[in-house]
mmCIF file of C-alpha atoms and ligand atoms in Angstrom:
data_model
loop_
_atom_site.group_PDB
_atom_site.id
_atom_site.type_symbol
_atom_site.label_atom_id
_atom_site.label_comp_id
_atom_site.label_asym_id
_atom_site.label_seq_id
_atom_site.Cartn_x
_atom_site.Cartn_y
_atom_site.Cartn_z
ATOM 1 C CA UNK A 1 16.716 -13.276 11.816
ATOM 2 C CA UNK A 2 18.953 -13.238 8.866
ATOM 3 C CA UNK A 3 21.595 -11.240 9.337
ATOM 4 C CA UNK A 4 22.727 -9.259 6.134
ATOM 5 C CA UNK A 5 26.307 -7.173 6.731
ATOM 6 C CA UNK A 6 26.518 -4.431 4.144
ATOM 7 C CA UNK A 7 29.546 -3.578 2.913
ATOM 8 C CA UNK A 8 31.117 -1.055 4.797
ATOM 9 C CA UNK A 9 30.587 1.941 2.194
ATOM 10 C CA UNK A 10 26.867 0.854 1.795
ATOM 11 C CA UNK A 11 26.379 1.280 5.282
ATOM 12 C CA UNK A 12 28.196 4.423 5.657
ATOM 13 C CA UNK A 13 25.619 6.059 2.970
ATOM 14 C CA UNK A 14 22.635 5.136 4.530
ATOM 15 C CA UNK A 15 24.122 6.243 8.133
ATOM 16 C CA UNK A 16 24.575 9.928 6.472
ATOM 17 C CA UNK A 17 20.657 9.828 5.553
ATOM 18 C CA UNK A 18 19.295 8.144 8.997
ATOM 19 C CA UNK A 19 18.349 9.941 12.189
ATOM 20 C CA UNK A 20 16.849 8.737 15.079
ATOM 21 C CA UNK A 21 13.749 10.976 16.666
ATOM 22 C CA UNK A 22 12.998 9.839 19.778
ATOM 23 C CA UNK A 23 9.402 9.887 20.911
ATOM 24 C CA UNK A 24 9.190 9.400 24.824
ATOM 25 C CA UNK A 25 10.481 5.431 24.994
ATOM 26 C CA UNK A 26 9.962 4.489 21.039
ATOM 27 C CA UNK A 27 11.852 5.509 17.941
ATOM 28 C CA UNK A 28 10.972 7.354 14.682
ATOM 29 C CA UNK A 29 13.696 6.423 12.442
ATOM 30 C CA UNK A 30 13.618 8.944 9.734
ATOM 31 C CA UNK A 31 15.461 8.513 6.765
ATOM 32 C CA UNK A 32 16.287 11.088 4.039
ATOM 33 C CA UNK A 33 16.681 13.651 2.192
ATOM 34 C CA UNK A 34 16.166 11.836 -1.134
ATOM 35 C CA UNK A 35 15.989 13.824 -4.381
ATOM 36 C CA UNK A 36 12.675 13.712 -5.691
ATOM 37 C CA UNK A 37 11.470 15.427 -9.067
ATOM 38 C CA UNK A 38 7.870 15.769 -9.092
ATOM 39 C CA UNK A 39 5.500 16.222 -11.840
ATOM 40 C CA UNK A 40 3.717 19.660 -10.703
ATOM 41 C CA UNK A 41 0.551 20.466 -13.424
ATOM 42 C CA UNK A 42 3.234 19.923 -16.252
ATOM 43 C CA UNK A 43 6.482 21.545 -14.536
ATOM 44 C CA UNK A 44 9.116 19.600 -13.270
ATOM 45 C CA UNK A 45 9.625 20.607 -9.623
ATOM 46 C CA UNK A 46 12.293 19.078 -7.049
ATOM 47 C CA UNK A 47 11.411 18.279 -3.618
ATOM 48 C CA UNK A 48 13.392 16.422 -0.686
ATOM 49 C CA UNK A 49 11.496 13.379 0.317
ATOM 50 C CA UNK A 50 11.794 11.724 3.626
ATOM 51 C CA UNK A 51 10.147 8.874 5.081
ATOM 52 C CA UNK A 52 9.744 7.670 8.351
ATOM 53 C CA UNK A 53 9.429 4.246 10.647
ATOM 54 C CA UNK A 54 8.061 4.144 14.137
ATOM 55 C CA UNK A 55 9.640 1.502 16.510
ATOM 56 C CA UNK A 56 10.068 0.171 20.305
ATOM 57 C CA UNK A 57 13.621 -0.881 19.276
ATOM 58 C CA UNK A 58 15.458 2.350 20.252
ATOM 59 C CA UNK A 59 19.040 2.589 18.803
ATOM 60 C CA UNK A 60 21.501 4.362 17.128
ATOM 61 C CA UNK A 61 23.310 1.140 15.901
ATOM 62 C CA UNK A 62 21.612 1.413 12.389
ATOM 63 C CA UNK A 63 22.884 -1.758 11.067
ATOM 64 C CA UNK A 64 20.549 -3.237 13.377
ATOM 65 C CA UNK A 65 17.574 -1.293 11.832
ATOM 66 C CA UNK A 66 18.483 -2.372 8.355
ATOM 67 C CA UNK A 67 19.061 -6.068 9.726
ATOM 68 C CA UNK A 68 14.950 -6.190 10.700
ATOM 69 C CA UNK A 69 13.958 -4.479 7.456
ATOM 70 C CA UNK A 70 13.405 -7.657 5.432
ATOM 71 C CA UNK A 71 11.382 -9.517 8.113
ATOM 72 C CA UNK A 72 9.331 -6.825 8.889
ATOM 73 C CA UNK A 73 6.847 -7.319 6.331
ATOM 74 C CA UNK A 74 6.376 -3.002 6.139
ATOM 75 C CA UNK A 75 4.752 -3.580 2.689
ATOM 76 C CA UNK A 76 1.669 -4.906 4.579
ATOM 77 C CA UNK A 77 1.670 -1.958 6.895
ATOM 78 C CA UNK A 78 1.270 1.874 5.996
ATOM 79 C CA UNK A 79 4.285 4.273 5.876
ATOM 80 C CA UNK A 80 4.085 8.091 5.866
ATOM 81 C CA UNK A 81 6.613 10.341 4.623
ATOM 82 C CA UNK A 82 7.437 13.893 4.008
ATOM 83 C CA UNK A 83 7.796 16.317 0.661
ATOM 84 C CA UNK A 84 10.029 19.106 1.648
ATOM 85 C CA UNK A 85 11.046 22.500 -0.511
ATOM 86 C CA UNK A 86 13.813 24.912 0.113
ATOM 87 C CA UNK A 87 15.587 25.631 2.961
ATOM 88 C CA UNK A 88 12.880 23.896 5.322
ATOM 89 C CA UNK A 89 15.593 24.163 8.359
ATOM 90 C CA UNK A 90 16.311 27.645 8.614
ATOM 91 C CA UNK A 91 13.934 29.567 6.094
ATOM 92 C CA UNK A 92 12.099 32.429 7.808
ATOM 93 C CA UNK A 93 8.683 31.725 6.621
ATOM 94 C CA UNK A 94 7.420 28.299 5.845
ATOM 95 C CA UNK A 95 4.207 26.941 4.258
ATOM 96 C CA UNK A 96 3.390 23.048 5.770
ATOM 97 C CA UNK A 97 0.215 20.979 4.691
ATOM 98 C CA UNK A 98 -0.572 17.976 6.651
ATOM 99 C CA UNK A 99 -2.276 15.969 4.434
ATOM 100 C CA UNK A 100 -4.444 12.475 5.075
ATOM 101 C CA UNK A 101 -3.641 10.066 2.434
ATOM 102 C CA UNK A 102 -6.885 9.512 0.157
ATOM 103 C CA UNK A 103 -6.430 6.220 -2.061
ATOM 104 C CA UNK A 104 -9.653 6.980 -3.750
ATOM 105 C CA UNK A 105 -8.996 11.120 -4.464
ATOM 106 C CA UNK A 106 -4.973 11.026 -4.569
ATOM 107 C CA UNK A 107 -4.361 8.050 -6.789
ATOM 108 C CA UNK A 108 -7.510 7.735 -8.627
ATOM 109 C CA UNK A 109 -8.286 11.038 -9.256
ATOM 110 C CA UNK A 110 -11.964 10.262 -7.203
ATOM 111 C CA UNK A 111 -14.104 13.750 -7.545
ATOM 112 C CA UNK A 112 -16.374 12.485 -4.639
ATOM 113 C CA UNK A 113 -13.810 14.536 -2.330
ATOM 114 C CA UNK A 114 -11.455 17.547 -3.124
ATOM 115 C CA UNK A 115 -8.142 15.665 -1.845
ATOM 116 C CA UNK A 116 -6.326 15.031 -5.217
ATOM 117 C CA UNK A 117 -6.897 18.280 -5.958
ATOM 118 C CA UNK A 118 -5.595 19.874 -2.443
ATOM 119 C CA UNK A 119 -2.519 17.411 -2.813
ATOM 120 C CA UNK A 120 -1.323 18.946 -6.084
ATOM 121 C CA UNK A 121 -2.348 22.367 -4.904
ATOM 122 C CA UNK A 122 -0.341 22.195 -1.617
ATOM 123 C CA UNK A 123 2.633 21.446 -3.451
ATOM 124 C CA UNK A 124 1.990 24.360 -5.948
ATOM 125 C CA UNK A 125 1.746 26.829 -2.831
ATOM 126 C CA UNK A 126 4.707 25.517 -1.458
ATOM 127 C CA UNK A 127 7.034 25.449 -4.397
ATOM 128 C CA UNK A 128 5.718 29.157 -5.039
ATOM 129 C CA UNK A 129 6.254 30.301 -1.384
ATOM 130 C CA UNK A 130 9.550 29.155 -1.460
ATOM 131 C CA UNK A 131 9.850 26.849 1.973
ATOM 132 C CA UNK A 132 7.955 24.243 3.160
ATOM 133 C CA UNK A 133 6.704 20.966 3.438
ATOM 134 C CA UNK A 134 3.867 18.357 2.607
ATOM 135 C CA UNK A 135 3.437 15.464 5.181
ATOM 136 C CA UNK A 136 1.659 12.615 3.352
ATOM 137 C CA UNK A 137 0.001 10.421 6.650
ATOM 138 C CA UNK A 138 -0.426 7.088 5.461
ATOM 139 C CA UNK A 139 -2.732 6.034 8.557
ATOM 140 C CA UNK A 140 -5.393 8.507 7.846
ATOM 141 C CA UNK A 141 -7.563 7.116 5.366
ATOM 142 C CA UNK A 142 -11.255 8.153 5.432
ATOM 143 C CA UNK A 143 -9.987 10.611 8.621
ATOM 144 C CA UNK A 144 -8.511 7.611 10.365
ATOM 145 C CA UNK A 145 -11.327 4.869 9.494
ATOM 146 C CA UNK A 146 -9.157 2.961 6.810
ATOM 147 C CA UNK A 147 -9.825 1.885 3.270
ATOM 148 C CA UNK A 148 -12.208 -0.817 3.537
ATOM 149 C CA UNK A 149 -14.343 1.040 6.198
ATOM 150 C CA UNK A 150 -14.499 4.049 3.867
ATOM 151 C CA UNK A 151 -15.716 1.672 1.009
ATOM 152 C CA UNK A 152 -18.701 1.020 3.465
ATOM 153 C CA UNK A 153 -18.997 4.726 4.402
ATOM 154 C CA UNK A 154 -19.136 5.173 0.770
ATOM 155 C CA UNK A 155 -22.163 2.992 0.574
ATOM 156 C CA UNK A 156 -23.883 4.431 3.319
ATOM 157 C CA UNK A 157 -23.457 7.884 1.678
ATOM 158 C CA UNK A 158 -24.765 6.658 -1.884
ATOM 159 C CA UNK A 159 -27.974 5.936 0.631
ATOM 160 C CA UNK A 160 -28.239 9.337 2.138
ATOM 161 C CA UNK A 161 -25.913 9.626 4.992
ATOM 162 C CA UNK A 162 -23.497 12.485 5.187
ATOM 163 C CA UNK A 163 -19.978 11.900 5.387
ATOM 164 C CA UNK A 164 -19.645 12.478 9.257
ATOM 165 C CA UNK A 165 -22.785 10.367 10.065
ATOM 166 C CA UNK A 166 -21.230 7.734 8.025
ATOM 167 C CA UNK A 167 -18.271 7.285 9.668
ATOM 168 C CA UNK A 168 -20.462 7.488 13.099
ATOM 169 C CA UNK A 169 -22.774 5.108 11.632
ATOM 170 C CA UNK A 170 -19.931 2.295 11.502
ATOM 171 C CA UNK A 171 -18.824 3.060 14.879
ATOM 172 C CA UNK A 172 -16.236 5.443 14.177
ATOM 173 C CA UNK A 173 -15.908 8.601 16.023
ATOM 174 C CA UNK A 174 -15.916 11.670 12.992
ATOM 175 C CA UNK A 175 -12.390 12.197 13.312
ATOM 176 C CA UNK A 176 -10.009 9.861 14.602
ATOM 177 C CA UNK A 177 -6.597 11.185 13.088
ATOM 178 C CA UNK A 178 -3.663 11.374 15.381
ATOM 179 C CA UNK A 179 -0.949 13.967 14.204
ATOM 180 C CA UNK A 180 1.663 13.259 17.154
ATOM 181 C CA UNK A 181 4.443 11.279 14.579
ATOM 182 C CA UNK A 182 4.389 13.764 12.065
ATOM 183 C CA UNK A 183 4.388 16.628 14.514
ATOM 184 C CA UNK A 184 7.749 14.855 15.888
ATOM 185 C CA UNK A 185 9.104 14.585 12.071
ATOM 186 C CA UNK A 186 8.155 18.088 11.489
ATOM 187 C CA UNK A 187 10.573 19.146 14.698
ATOM 188 C CA UNK A 188 13.081 17.244 13.745
ATOM 189 C CA UNK A 189 13.401 19.370 10.282
ATOM 190 C CA UNK A 190 12.417 22.486 11.544
ATOM 191 C CA UNK A 191 12.000 24.440 14.621
ATOM 192 C CA UNK A 192 10.892 27.789 13.623
ATOM 193 C CA UNK A 193 7.082 28.391 13.751
ATOM 194 C CA UNK A 194 5.132 27.268 10.231
ATOM 195 C CA UNK A 195 1.824 28.168 8.735
ATOM 196 C CA UNK A 196 -0.486 25.358 8.039
ATOM 197 C CA UNK A 197 -2.361 25.244 4.531
ATOM 198 C CA UNK A 198 -5.638 24.140 5.770
ATOM 199 C CA UNK A 199 -9.581 25.176 6.140
ATOM 200 C CA UNK A 200 -9.851 23.124 9.233
ATOM 201 C CA UNK A 201 -9.252 25.430 12.297
ATOM 202 C CA UNK A 202 -9.768 22.565 14.259
ATOM 203 C CA UNK A 203 -6.758 20.919 12.741
ATOM 204 C CA UNK A 204 -4.893 24.209 13.600
ATOM 205 C CA UNK A 205 -5.801 24.045 17.360
ATOM 206 C CA UNK A 206 -4.817 20.215 17.416
ATOM 207 C CA UNK A 207 -1.401 20.617 16.310
ATOM 208 C CA UNK A 208 -0.761 23.537 18.454
ATOM 209 C CA UNK A 209 -1.995 21.406 21.154
ATOM 210 C CA UNK A 210 0.208 18.856 20.308
ATOM 211 C CA UNK A 211 3.031 20.877 20.606
ATOM 212 C CA UNK A 212 3.681 22.190 16.731
ATOM 213 C CA UNK A 213 4.955 25.433 16.326
ATOM 214 C CA UNK A 214 2.101 26.990 14.069
ATOM 215 C CA UNK A 215 1.866 30.778 13.855
ATOM 216 C CA UNK A 216 -1.203 30.533 11.532
ATOM 217 C CA UNK A 217 -3.237 29.307 8.438
ATOM 218 C CA UNK A 218 -3.693 29.243 5.058
ATOM 219 C CA UNK A 219 -6.747 28.090 2.960
ATOM 220 C CA UNK A 220 -6.968 26.118 0.252
ATOM 221 C CA UNK A 221 -10.275 25.465 -1.805
ATOM 222 C CA UNK A 222 -11.248 24.767 -5.181
ATOM 223 C CA UNK A 223 -12.182 22.080 -7.423
ATOM 224 C CA UNK A 224 -16.272 22.179 -6.211
ATOM 225 C CA UNK A 225 -17.960 19.735 -8.423
ATOM 226 C CA UNK A 226 -21.557 18.404 -8.912
ATOM 227 C CA UNK A 227 -19.670 15.015 -7.090
ATOM 228 C CA UNK A 228 -18.065 16.617 -3.959
ATOM 229 C CA UNK A 229 -20.618 19.764 -3.291
ATOM 230 C CA UNK A 230 -22.323 18.079 -0.574
ATOM 231 C CA UNK A 231 -19.356 16.476 1.054
ATOM 232 C CA UNK A 232 -17.717 20.180 1.177
ATOM 233 C CA UNK A 233 -20.900 21.589 2.352
ATOM 234 C CA UNK A 234 -20.413 19.166 5.595
ATOM 235 C CA UNK A 235 -17.329 19.959 6.505
ATOM 236 C CA UNK A 236 -18.350 23.453 6.582
ATOM 237 C CA UNK A 237 -21.543 22.887 8.341
ATOM 238 C CA UNK A 238 -20.656 20.146 10.572
ATOM 239 C CA UNK A 239 -16.732 19.987 10.865
ATOM 240 C CA UNK A 240 -16.419 23.309 11.140
ATOM 241 C CA UNK A 241 -13.889 24.219 7.652
ATOM 242 C CA UNK A 242 -14.130 27.649 6.624
ATOM 243 C CA UNK A 243 -12.448 29.814 3.826
HETATM 244 ZN ZN1 LIG B 301 -10.060 12.192 -0.144
#
């Protein structure tokens, strides 16, 4: 492996911003905070951004971690990240959103779902509240089935399947998302309880069961259109979502 010996001061800049979060016998390397000004409905709001990387190699020798980056081919995989607002570590009351990546909704602004709206709206809720964090979970595409399978699920939906039946028709459970790593990152950033922005009581239960300190839930609806009405109804009828 090629060794890149960073200049001592460059390494120290990075070392200050990398944290080893242990998860069983694995490591989560959390890097940040990094200032990230975000355009929210025409206003610039400054968030603190962190990304993380899971690894079987557990070390606090961060030069070693850096040495492995260029050969790890990380662009071929998805990495998750979190946007933090306000005094997240010590602030009394914090709102969090566990947002599942949605390539079509978040990036293209697709109206087939309400993800793009929820992403922006939850950032706005967090900023207005004063303290909080949005976790952007990159391995959650299509409730955990991946982008390619989601394209197929959409074809089934165009042929009369609902969103739950489509995932199941392709051999997936309706929802295969896992929040374990995000919860470890949450615990590394804040130990006090949080309020979860979600319409899905199951998500609240799952997070509590996985050890997150969640005190309650606040809903998020809106952006209902002719394109996503059926999808949103299915979430209510079949997946237990409620306002
Ligand atoms: Zn979506």
